[in-house]
PDB file of C-alpha atoms and ligand atoms in Angstrom:
ATOM      1  CA  UNK A   1      88.610  83.026 118.294  1.00  0.00           C
ATOM      2  CA  UNK A   2      85.097  83.952 118.220  1.00  0.00           C
ATOM      3  CA  UNK A   3      84.582  87.442 117.722  1.00  0.00           C
ATOM      4  CA  UNK A   4      81.103  87.100 119.962  1.00  0.00           C
ATOM      5  CA  UNK A   5      80.652  86.139 123.269  1.00  0.00           C
ATOM      6  CA  UNK A   6      79.399  82.162 123.950  1.00  0.00           C
ATOM      7  CA  UNK A   7      77.982  80.445 127.296  1.00  0.00           C
ATOM      8  CA  UNK A   8      81.366  80.246 128.435  1.00  0.00           C
ATOM      9  CA  UNK A   9      83.474  82.713 127.649  1.00  0.00           C
ATOM     10  CA  UNK A  10      83.542  86.438 126.583  1.00  0.00           C
ATOM     11  CA  UNK A  11      84.237  86.704 122.366  1.00  0.00           C
ATOM     12  CA  UNK A  12      87.070  88.876 121.204  1.00  0.00           C
ATOM     13  CA  UNK A  13      85.166  92.382 120.733  1.00  0.00           C
ATOM     14  CA  UNK A  14      83.809  92.660 124.134  1.00  0.00           C
ATOM     15  CA  UNK A  15      87.681  91.786 125.539  1.00  0.00           C
ATOM     16  CA  UNK A  16      89.436  94.193 123.762  1.00  0.00           C
ATOM     17  CA  UNK A  17      87.114  96.468 124.791  1.00  0.00           C
ATOM     18  CA  UNK A  18      87.409  95.520 128.040  1.00  0.00           C
ATOM     19  CA  UNK A  19      90.973  95.639 127.884  1.00  0.00           C
ATOM     20  CA  UNK A  20      90.903  98.046 125.707  1.00  0.00           C
ATOM     21  CA  UNK A  21      89.178 101.185 127.588  1.00  0.00           C
ATOM     22  CA  UNK A  22      91.092  99.509 131.255  1.00  0.00           C
ATOM     23  CA  UNK A  23      94.202 100.734 129.985  1.00  0.00           C
ATOM     24  CA  UNK A  24      93.028 104.558 128.549  1.00  0.00           C
ATOM     25  CA  UNK A  25      90.856 105.344 132.056  1.00  0.00           C
ATOM     26  CA  UNK A  26      93.828 103.734 134.210  1.00  0.00           C
ATOM     27  CA  UNK A  27      96.335 106.031 131.948  1.00  0.00           C
ATOM     28  CA  UNK A  28      94.163 108.490 130.804  1.00  0.00           C
ATOM     29  CA  UNK A  29      93.257 109.406 135.050  1.00  0.00           C
ATOM     30  CA  UNK A  30      96.846 108.492 135.148  1.00  0.00           C
ATOM     31  CA  UNK A  31      98.087 111.387 132.880  1.00  0.00           C
ATOM     32  CA  UNK A  32      95.139 113.764 134.397  1.00  0.00           C
ATOM     33  CA  UNK A  33      96.985 113.846 137.838  1.00  0.00           C
ATOM     34  CA  UNK A  34     100.159 114.311 136.120  1.00  0.00           C
ATOM     35  CA  UNK A  35      99.501 117.559 133.831  1.00  0.00           C
ATOM     36  CA  UNK A  36      97.938 119.142 136.209  1.00  0.00           C
ATOM     37  CA  UNK A  37     101.016 119.852 137.959  1.00  0.00           C
ATOM     38  CA  UNK A  38     102.908 120.682 134.751  1.00  0.00           C
ATOM     39  CA  UNK A  39     103.937 124.465 135.147  1.00  0.00           C
ATOM     40  CA  UNK A  40     101.974 125.963 132.468  1.00  0.00           C
ATOM     41  CA  UNK A  41     103.748 126.332 128.682  1.00  0.00           C
ATOM     42  CA  UNK A  42     102.972 124.808 125.368  1.00  0.00           C
ATOM     43  CA  UNK A  43     104.123 120.884 126.570  1.00  0.00           C
ATOM     44  CA  UNK A  44     101.751 121.611 129.518  1.00  0.00           C
ATOM     45  CA  UNK A  45      98.330 122.762 126.997  1.00  0.00           C
ATOM     46  CA  UNK A  46      99.665 119.814 124.789  1.00  0.00           C
ATOM     47  CA  UNK A  47      99.478 117.214 127.192  1.00  0.00           C
ATOM     48  CA  UNK A  48      96.490 118.652 128.228  1.00  0.00           C
ATOM     49  CA  UNK A  49      94.691 118.574 124.750  1.00  0.00           C
ATOM     50  CA  UNK A  50      95.418 114.564 124.473  1.00  0.00           C
ATOM     51  CA  UNK A  51      94.358 114.364 127.747  1.00  0.00           C
ATOM     52  CA  UNK A  52      90.644 114.978 126.809  1.00  0.00           C
ATOM     53  CA  UNK A  53      90.757 114.018 123.000  1.00  0.00           C
ATOM     54  CA  UNK A  54      91.878 110.374 124.989  1.00  0.00           C
ATOM     55  CA  UNK A  55      88.842 110.906 127.271  1.00  0.00           C
ATOM     56  CA  UNK A  56      86.751 111.329 124.554  1.00  0.00           C
ATOM     57  CA  UNK A  57      88.417 108.197 122.743  1.00  0.00           C
ATOM     58  CA  UNK A  58      86.789 106.464 126.103  1.00  0.00           C
ATOM     59  CA  UNK A  59      83.790 108.092 125.504  1.00  0.00           C
ATOM     60  CA  UNK A  60      83.447 106.963 121.505  1.00  0.00           C
ATOM     61  CA  UNK A  61      84.012 103.140 122.847  1.00  0.00           C
ATOM     62  CA  UNK A  62      82.036 103.277 125.533  1.00  0.00           C
ATOM     63  CA  UNK A  63      78.919 103.640 123.465  1.00  0.00           C
ATOM     64  CA  UNK A  64      80.248 100.975 120.942  1.00  0.00           C
ATOM     65  CA  UNK A  65      80.566  98.383 123.560  1.00  0.00           C
ATOM     66  CA  UNK A  66      77.023  99.712 124.682  1.00  0.00           C
ATOM     67  CA  UNK A  67      76.084  98.632 122.235  1.00  0.00           C
ATOM     68  CA  UNK A  68      77.728  95.483 121.164  1.00  0.00           C
ATOM     69  CA  UNK A  69      76.522  94.551 124.788  1.00  0.00           C
ATOM     70  CA  UNK A  70      73.169  94.730 123.940  1.00  0.00           C
ATOM     71  CA  UNK A  71      73.903  92.933 120.576  1.00  0.00           C
ATOM     72  CA  UNK A  72      76.080  90.060 122.048  1.00  0.00           C
ATOM     73  CA  UNK A  73      75.014  87.378 124.554  1.00  0.00           C
ATOM     74  CA  UNK A  74      76.464  87.235 128.032  1.00  0.00           C
ATOM     75  CA  UNK A  75      78.469  84.178 129.366  1.00  0.00           C
ATOM     76  CA  UNK A  76      76.518  82.612 132.519  1.00  0.00           C
ATOM     77  CA  UNK A  77      77.818  83.930 135.296  1.00  0.00           C
ATOM     78  CA  UNK A  78      80.761  81.111 136.910  1.00  0.00           C
ATOM     79  CA  UNK A  79      79.366  79.315 139.569  1.00  0.00           C
ATOM     80  CA  UNK A  80      79.428  81.506 142.246  1.00  0.00           C
ATOM     81  CA  UNK A  81      77.433  82.502 146.146  1.00  0.00           C
ATOM     82  CA  UNK A  82      74.268  84.551 145.037  1.00  0.00           C
ATOM     83  CA  UNK A  83      75.934  87.914 146.824  1.00  0.00           C
ATOM     84  CA  UNK A  84      79.098  87.840 145.274  1.00  0.00           C
ATOM     85  CA  UNK A  85      77.314  88.171 142.072  1.00  0.00           C
ATOM     86  CA  UNK A  86      75.658  90.045 143.394  1.00  0.00           C
ATOM     87  CA  UNK A  87      78.058  92.571 144.003  1.00  0.00           C
ATOM     88  CA  UNK A  88      79.897  91.262 140.865  1.00  0.00           C
ATOM     89  CA  UNK A  89      77.057  92.538 138.439  1.00  0.00           C
ATOM     90  CA  UNK A  90      76.139  95.776 141.270  1.00  0.00           C
ATOM     91  CA  UNK A  91      79.981  96.650 140.473  1.00  0.00           C
ATOM     92  CA  UNK A  92      79.499  96.566 136.537  1.00  0.00           C
ATOM     93  CA  UNK A  93      76.727  98.485 136.054  1.00  0.00           C
ATOM     94  CA  UNK A  94      78.640 101.203 138.677  1.00  0.00           C
ATOM     95  CA  UNK A  95      81.606 100.823 136.302  1.00  0.00           C
ATOM     96  CA  UNK A  96      79.396 102.295 132.961  1.00  0.00           C
ATOM     97  CA  UNK A  97      78.477 104.648 135.191  1.00  0.00           C
ATOM     98  CA  UNK A  98      81.471 106.338 135.894  1.00  0.00           C
ATOM     99  CA  UNK A  99      83.024 105.400 132.516  1.00  0.00           C
ATOM    100  CA  UNK A 100      80.004 107.589 131.415  1.00  0.00           C
ATOM    101  CA  UNK A 101      80.173 109.882 134.263  1.00  0.00           C
ATOM    102  CA  UNK A 102      83.779 110.839 134.162  1.00  0.00           C
ATOM    103  CA  UNK A 103      84.729 111.563 130.779  1.00  0.00           C
ATOM    104  CA  UNK A 104      81.703 114.003 130.353  1.00  0.00           C
ATOM    105  CA  UNK A 105      82.720 116.031 134.436  1.00  0.00           C
ATOM    106  CA  UNK A 106      85.297 116.709 132.539  1.00  0.00           C
ATOM    107  CA  UNK A 107      83.776 118.059 129.193  1.00  0.00           C
ATOM    108  CA  UNK A 108      80.981 120.044 131.294  1.00  0.00           C
ATOM    109  CA  UNK A 109      85.006 121.612 133.314  1.00  0.00           C
ATOM    110  CA  UNK A 110      86.658 122.311 130.292  1.00  0.00           C
ATOM    111  CA  UNK A 111      83.123 123.368 128.469  1.00  0.00           C
ATOM    112  CA  UNK A 112      81.194 125.974 131.847  1.00  0.00           C
ATOM    113  CA  UNK A 113      85.250 127.458 131.748  1.00  0.00           C
ATOM    114  CA  UNK A 114      84.973 128.347 128.533  1.00  0.00           C
ATOM    115  CA  UNK A 115      88.187 126.180 127.155  1.00  0.00           C
ATOM    116  CA  UNK A 116      87.572 124.742 123.173  1.00  0.00           C
ATOM    117  CA  UNK A 117      87.573 121.207 123.255  1.00  0.00           C
ATOM    118  CA  UNK A 118      89.316 119.588 119.682  1.00  0.00           C
ATOM    119  CA  UNK A 119      89.864 115.729 119.552  1.00  0.00           C
ATOM    120  CA  UNK A 120      93.321 114.676 118.183  1.00  0.00           C
ATOM    121  CA  UNK A 121      93.184 118.600 116.131  1.00  0.00           C
ATOM    122  CA  UNK A 122      91.511 116.550 114.195  1.00  0.00           C
ATOM    123  CA  UNK A 123      87.781 117.840 114.583  1.00  0.00           C
ATOM    124  CA  UNK A 124      86.282 120.665 116.555  1.00  0.00           C
ATOM    125  CA  UNK A 125      83.527 118.994 119.439  1.00  0.00           C
ATOM    126  CA  UNK A 126      80.796 121.940 120.583  1.00  0.00           C
ATOM    127  CA  UNK A 127      80.754 122.587 124.301  1.00  0.00           C
ATOM    128  CA  UNK A 128      78.191 121.476 125.885  1.00  0.00           C
ATOM    129  CA  UNK A 129      77.329 125.079 128.141  1.00  0.00           C
ATOM    130  CA  UNK A 130      78.259 128.310 128.320  1.00  0.00           C
ATOM    131  CA  UNK A 131      80.768 129.518 130.382  1.00  0.00           C
ATOM    132  CA  UNK A 132      79.817 129.318 134.048  1.00  0.00           C
ATOM    133  CA  UNK A 133      82.574 129.546 136.984  1.00  0.00           C
ATOM    134  CA  UNK A 134      80.900 127.954 139.668  1.00  0.00           C
ATOM    135  CA  UNK A 135      79.744 124.814 137.309  1.00  0.00           C
ATOM    136  CA  UNK A 136      83.318 124.520 136.038  1.00  0.00           C
ATOM    137  CA  UNK A 137      84.684 124.743 139.832  1.00  0.00           C
ATOM    138  CA  UNK A 138      81.634 121.716 140.888  1.00  0.00           C
ATOM    139  CA  UNK A 139      82.458 119.472 137.404  1.00  0.00           C
ATOM    140  CA  UNK A 140      86.279 120.024 137.843  1.00  0.00           C
ATOM    141  CA  UNK A 141      86.427 118.459 141.447  1.00  0.00           C
ATOM    142  CA  UNK A 142      83.551 115.766 140.703  1.00  0.00           C
ATOM    143  CA  UNK A 143      85.683 114.696 138.430  1.00  0.00           C
ATOM    144  CA  UNK A 144      88.400 114.290 140.046  1.00  0.00           C
ATOM    145  CA  UNK A 145      86.765 112.610 142.935  1.00  0.00           C
ATOM    146  CA  UNK A 146      84.911 110.095 140.681  1.00  0.00           C
ATOM    147  CA  UNK A 147      88.024 108.964 139.071  1.00  0.00           C
ATOM    148  CA  UNK A 148      89.431 108.355 142.873  1.00  0.00           C
ATOM    149  CA  UNK A 149      86.302 106.584 143.712  1.00  0.00           C
ATOM    150  CA  UNK A 150      86.638 104.876 140.143  1.00  0.00           C
ATOM    151  CA  UNK A 151      89.950 103.375 141.613  1.00  0.00           C
ATOM    152  CA  UNK A 152      88.343 102.616 144.742  1.00  0.00           C
ATOM    153  CA  UNK A 153      85.942 100.234 142.850  1.00  0.00           C
ATOM    154  CA  UNK A 154      88.629  98.612 140.948  1.00  0.00           C
ATOM    155  CA  UNK A 155      90.619  97.869 143.942  1.00  0.00           C
ATOM    156  CA  UNK A 156      87.307  95.563 144.972  1.00  0.00           C
ATOM    157  CA  UNK A 157      86.560  94.749 140.486  1.00  0.00           C
ATOM    158  CA  UNK A 158      90.036  94.069 140.101  1.00  0.00           C
ATOM    159  CA  UNK A 159      90.246  91.819 143.386  1.00  0.00           C
ATOM    160  CA  UNK A 160      87.542  89.663 142.901  1.00  0.00           C
ATOM    161  CA  UNK A 161      88.955  88.920 139.326  1.00  0.00           C
ATOM    162  CA  UNK A 162      91.952  87.789 141.304  1.00  0.00           C
ATOM    163  CA  UNK A 163      90.446  85.970 144.196  1.00  0.00           C
ATOM    164  CA  UNK A 164      88.284  83.795 141.564  1.00  0.00           C
ATOM    165  CA  UNK A 165      91.688  82.860 139.139  1.00  0.00           C
ATOM    166  CA  UNK A 166      93.564  82.453 142.639  1.00  0.00           C
ATOM    167  CA  UNK A 167      91.761  80.735 145.410  1.00  0.00           C
ATOM    168  CA  UNK A 168      88.815  79.727 143.169  1.00  0.00           C
ATOM    169  CA  UNK A 169      89.674  78.545 140.996  1.00  0.00           C
ATOM    170  CA  UNK A 170      87.237  79.198 138.250  1.00  0.00           C
ATOM    171  CA  UNK A 171      87.169  80.686 134.381  1.00  0.00           C
ATOM    172  CA  UNK A 172      86.409  84.917 135.467  1.00  0.00           C
ATOM    173  CA  UNK A 173      89.524  85.897 134.950  1.00  0.00           C
ATOM    174  CA  UNK A 174      90.833  83.758 131.659  1.00  0.00           C
ATOM    175  CA  UNK A 175      86.703  83.826 130.506  1.00  0.00           C
ATOM    176  CA  UNK A 176      87.737  87.607 129.888  1.00  0.00           C
ATOM    177  CA  UNK A 177      91.443  87.631 128.611  1.00  0.00           C
ATOM    178  CA  UNK A 178      92.472  87.042 124.724  1.00  0.00           C
ATOM    179  CA  UNK A 179      94.160  83.430 124.037  1.00  0.00           C
ATOM    180  CA  UNK A 180      93.628  82.333 127.586  1.00  0.00           C
ATOM    181  CA  UNK A 181      92.630  78.470 127.661  1.00  0.00           C
ATOM    182  CA  UNK A 182      89.521  77.593 130.217  1.00  0.00           C
ATOM    183  CA  UNK A 183      89.614  75.298 132.586  1.00  0.00           C
ATOM    184  CA  UNK A 184      88.229  72.045 132.852  1.00  0.00           C
ATOM    185  CA  UNK A 185      85.565  72.820 135.384  1.00  0.00           C
ATOM    186  CA  UNK A 186      86.497  69.264 137.285  1.00  0.00           C
ATOM    187  CA  UNK A 187      90.354  68.952 137.557  1.00  0.00           C
ATOM    188  CA  UNK A 188      90.919  73.192 138.173  1.00  0.00           C
ATOM    189  CA  UNK A 189      93.575  72.285 135.753  1.00  0.00           C
ATOM    190  CA  UNK A 190      94.491  73.524 131.981  1.00  0.00           C
ATOM    191  CA  UNK A 191      92.170  72.075 129.757  1.00  0.00           C
TER     192      UNK A 191
HETATM  193  C1  HEM B   1      88.684 108.546 130.313  1.00  0.00           C
HETATM  194  C2  HEM B   1      88.269 109.391 130.879  1.00  0.00           C
HETATM  195  C3  HEM B   1      89.356 110.435 131.627  1.00  0.00           C
HETATM  196  C4  HEM B   1      89.726 109.964 133.345  1.00  0.00           C
HETATM  197  C5  HEM B   1      89.992 109.077 133.722  1.00  0.00           C
HETATM  198  C6  HEM B   1      89.828 111.355 133.274  1.00  0.00           C
HETATM  199  C7  HEM B   1      90.958 111.933 134.828  1.00  0.00           C
HETATM  200  C8  HEM B   1      91.387 113.169 135.034  1.00  0.00           C
HETATM  201  C9  HEM B   1      92.762 112.901 136.271  1.00  0.00           C
HETATM  202  C10 HEM B   1      92.039 112.529 137.279  1.00  0.00           C
HETATM  203  C11 HEM B   1      92.737 114.321 136.378  1.00  0.00           C
HETATM  204  C12 HEM B   1      92.780 115.316 136.895  1.00  0.00           C
HETATM  205  C13 HEM B   1      91.833 116.006 138.524  1.00  0.00           C
HETATM  206  C14 HEM B   1      92.738 117.061 138.835  1.00  0.00           C
HETATM  207  O1  HEM B   1      93.756 116.264 140.213  1.00  0.00           O
HETATM  208  O2  HEM B   1      92.456 117.708 139.812  1.00  0.00           O
HETATM  209  C15 HEM B   1      91.630 115.615 135.312  1.00  0.00           C
HETATM  210  C16 HEM B   1      91.604 116.889 134.421  1.00  0.00           C
HETATM  211  C17 HEM B   1      90.731 117.686 134.368  1.00  0.00           C
HETATM  212  N1  HEM B   1      90.723 116.436 132.965  1.00  0.00           N
HETATM  213 FE1  HEM B   1      90.204 114.400 133.335  1.00  0.00          FE
HETATM  214  N2  HEM B   1      89.807 112.278 133.077  1.00  0.00           N
HETATM  215  C18 HEM B   1      89.111 111.684 131.555  1.00  0.00           C
HETATM  216  C19 HEM B   1      88.955 112.004 131.004  1.00  0.00           C
HETATM  217  C20 HEM B   1      88.711 113.945 129.913  1.00  0.00           C
HETATM  218  C21 HEM B   1      87.370 114.387 129.411  1.00  0.00           C
HETATM  219  C22 HEM B   1      86.829 113.761 128.104  1.00  0.00           C
HETATM  220  C23 HEM B   1      87.565 115.723 129.220  1.00  0.00           C
HETATM  221  C24 HEM B   1      87.914 117.354 128.324  1.00  0.00           C
HETATM  222  C25 HEM B   1      86.360 116.792 127.249  1.00  0.00           C
HETATM  223  C26 HEM B   1      88.353 116.025 129.922  1.00  0.00           C
HETATM  224  C27 HEM B   1      89.878 116.890 131.003  1.00  0.00           C
HETATM  225  C28 HEM B   1      89.789 117.546 131.637  1.00  0.00           C
HETATM  226  C29 HEM B   1      90.620 118.913 132.469  1.00  0.00           C
HETATM  227  C30 HEM B   1      90.331 120.441 131.756  1.00  0.00           C
HETATM  228  C31 HEM B   1      91.256 118.557 133.073  1.00  0.00           C
HETATM  229  C32 HEM B   1      92.087 119.260 134.116  1.00  0.00           C
HETATM  230  C33 HEM B   1      91.751 120.184 135.358  1.00  0.00           C
HETATM  231  C34 HEM B   1      92.521 121.072 136.704  1.00  0.00           C
HETATM  232  O3  HEM B   1      92.785 121.969 135.739  1.00  0.00           O
HETATM  233  O4  HEM B   1      92.613 121.112 137.550  1.00  0.00           O
HETATM  234  N3  HEM B   1      88.924 114.643 131.042  1.00  0.00           N
HETATM  235  N4  HEM B   1      91.192 114.044 134.427  1.00  0.00           N
HETATM  236  C1  HEM B   2      94.009  95.949 135.918  1.00  0.00           C
HETATM  237  C2  HEM B   2      92.358  95.481 136.318  1.00  0.00           C
HETATM  238  C3  HEM B   2      90.912  94.794 135.465  1.00  0.00           C
HETATM  239  C4  HEM B   2      90.243  93.554 135.721  1.00  0.00           C
HETATM  240  C5  HEM B   2      91.437  92.431 136.416  1.00  0.00           C
HETATM  241  C6  HEM B   2      88.985  92.930 134.960  1.00  0.00           C
HETATM  242  C7  HEM B   2      88.685  92.087 135.439  1.00  0.00           C
HETATM  243  C8  HEM B   2      87.557  91.479 134.824  1.00  0.00           C
HETATM  244  C9  HEM B   2      86.884  90.028 133.981  1.00  0.00           C
HETATM  245  C10 HEM B   2      87.988  88.760 134.656  1.00  0.00           C
HETATM  246  C11 HEM B   2      85.862  90.322 133.836  1.00  0.00           C
HETATM  247  C12 HEM B   2      84.439  89.346 133.832  1.00  0.00           C
HETATM  248  C13 HEM B   2      83.309  89.470 134.911  1.00  0.00           C
HETATM  249  C14 HEM B   2      82.438  87.614 134.228  1.00  0.00           C
HETATM  250  O1  HEM B   2      83.249  87.159 133.453  1.00  0.00           O
HETATM  251  O2  HEM B   2      82.372  88.242 134.784  1.00  0.00           O
HETATM  252  C15 HEM B   2      85.716  92.010 134.128  1.00  0.00           C
HETATM  253  C16 HEM B   2      84.652  92.723 133.006  1.00  0.00           C
HETATM  254  C17 HEM B   2      83.963  93.732 133.499  1.00  0.00           C
HETATM  255  N1  HEM B   2      84.458  95.429 133.819  1.00  0.00           N
HETATM  256 FE1  HEM B   2      87.022  94.489 134.587  1.00  0.00          FE
HETATM  257  N2  HEM B   2      88.580  93.896 134.814  1.00  0.00           N
HETATM  258  C18 HEM B   2      90.073  95.448 135.256  1.00  0.00           C
HETATM  259  C19 HEM B   2      89.428  97.227 135.098  1.00  0.00           C
HETATM  260  C20 HEM B   2      88.362  97.221 134.282  1.00  0.00           C
HETATM  261  C21 HEM B   2      88.104  98.950 134.282  1.00  0.00           C
HETATM  262  C22 HEM B   2      89.835  99.765 134.476  1.00  0.00           C
HETATM  263  C23 HEM B   2      86.657  99.060 134.012  1.00  0.00           C
HETATM  264  C24 HEM B   2      86.297 100.096 134.021  1.00  0.00           C
HETATM  265  C25 HEM B   2      86.329 101.232 134.629  1.00  0.00           C
HETATM  266  C26 HEM B   2      86.132  97.807 133.811  1.00  0.00           C
HETATM  267  C27 HEM B   2      84.876  97.505 133.988  1.00  0.00           C
HETATM  268  C28 HEM B   2      84.086  96.336 133.188  1.00  0.00           C
HETATM  269  C29 HEM B   2      83.024  95.990 133.236  1.00  0.00           C
HETATM  270  C30 HEM B   2      82.152  96.987 133.799  1.00  0.00           C
HETATM  271  C31 HEM B   2      82.552  94.434 133.171  1.00  0.00           C
HETATM  272  C32 HEM B   2      81.421  94.108 132.666  1.00  0.00           C
HETATM  273  C33 HEM B   2      81.215  93.681 131.638  1.00  0.00           C
HETATM  274  C34 HEM B   2      79.828  93.579 131.759  1.00  0.00           C
HETATM  275  O3  HEM B   2      79.324  92.758 131.908  1.00  0.00           O
HETATM  276  O4  HEM B   2      80.046  93.412 129.963  1.00  0.00           O
HETATM  277  N3  HEM B   2      86.910  96.771 134.382  1.00  0.00           N
HETATM  278  N4  HEM B   2      86.438  93.029 133.930  1.00  0.00           N
END
């Protein structure tokens, strides 16, 4: 498996970063929704700490991913109508924005609320600002709303990938999957 992407498929670094981050983001969002309803206590504090650490990891992976994306090449788009290509590119750009905005709004909330921040109990991270109740409320609402909007965008993103896989029968999904064999362009079958 090539590390770098080719003209026809994503390389393994881009693939693993995509799936690792997809899992971390969706998993951390679900954890976030569950933890806010937990009863007060040490367990809740520990789950909050894990949520924040996973979120910071997503932020670090995003920086790596964007750097790698600039060094790597991008596979040529599968043949598709122009509107679909534009919609897919716009969705990807918005997804990158959300991968940045969701952790940053969480970090802003945590700072404005006056809570400490550690990465898996290994080291401390600085507050982004002084304590501020108005910003804290705004950042908390933004953090939650952005996650719900992300889920809506993901319906389009995942739906698009599945439509290409099942109906158009092209390589859009397969070329992002590690270990998958690409379909030959002529037959639409496994090659
Ligand atoms: C992948 C990144 C992240 C996702 C998808 C995510 C998602 C969520 C969600 C869905 C909630 C529940 C919101 C609610 O129902 O009120 C939440 C809560 C929270 N998140 Fe995140 N989060 C992420 C990263 C972060 C980061 C990096 C921090 C802090 C450094 C953070 C701090 C918090 C805090 C403190 C809460 C509790 C808010 C409250 O008490 O109402 N999150 N998060
Ligand atoms: C089950 C869930 C998911 C599926 C099936 C999926 C599928 C795909 C596929 C097939 C591609 C490649 C498109 C192409 O080659 O033109 C892709 C790209 C992308 N995906 Fe996902 N994805 C999922 C979840 C996510 C999540 C959770 C995020 C981020 C929040 C995300 C962000 C992206 C981005 C930004 C790209 C564009 C990559 C680039 O051009 O650099 N995906 N996804």
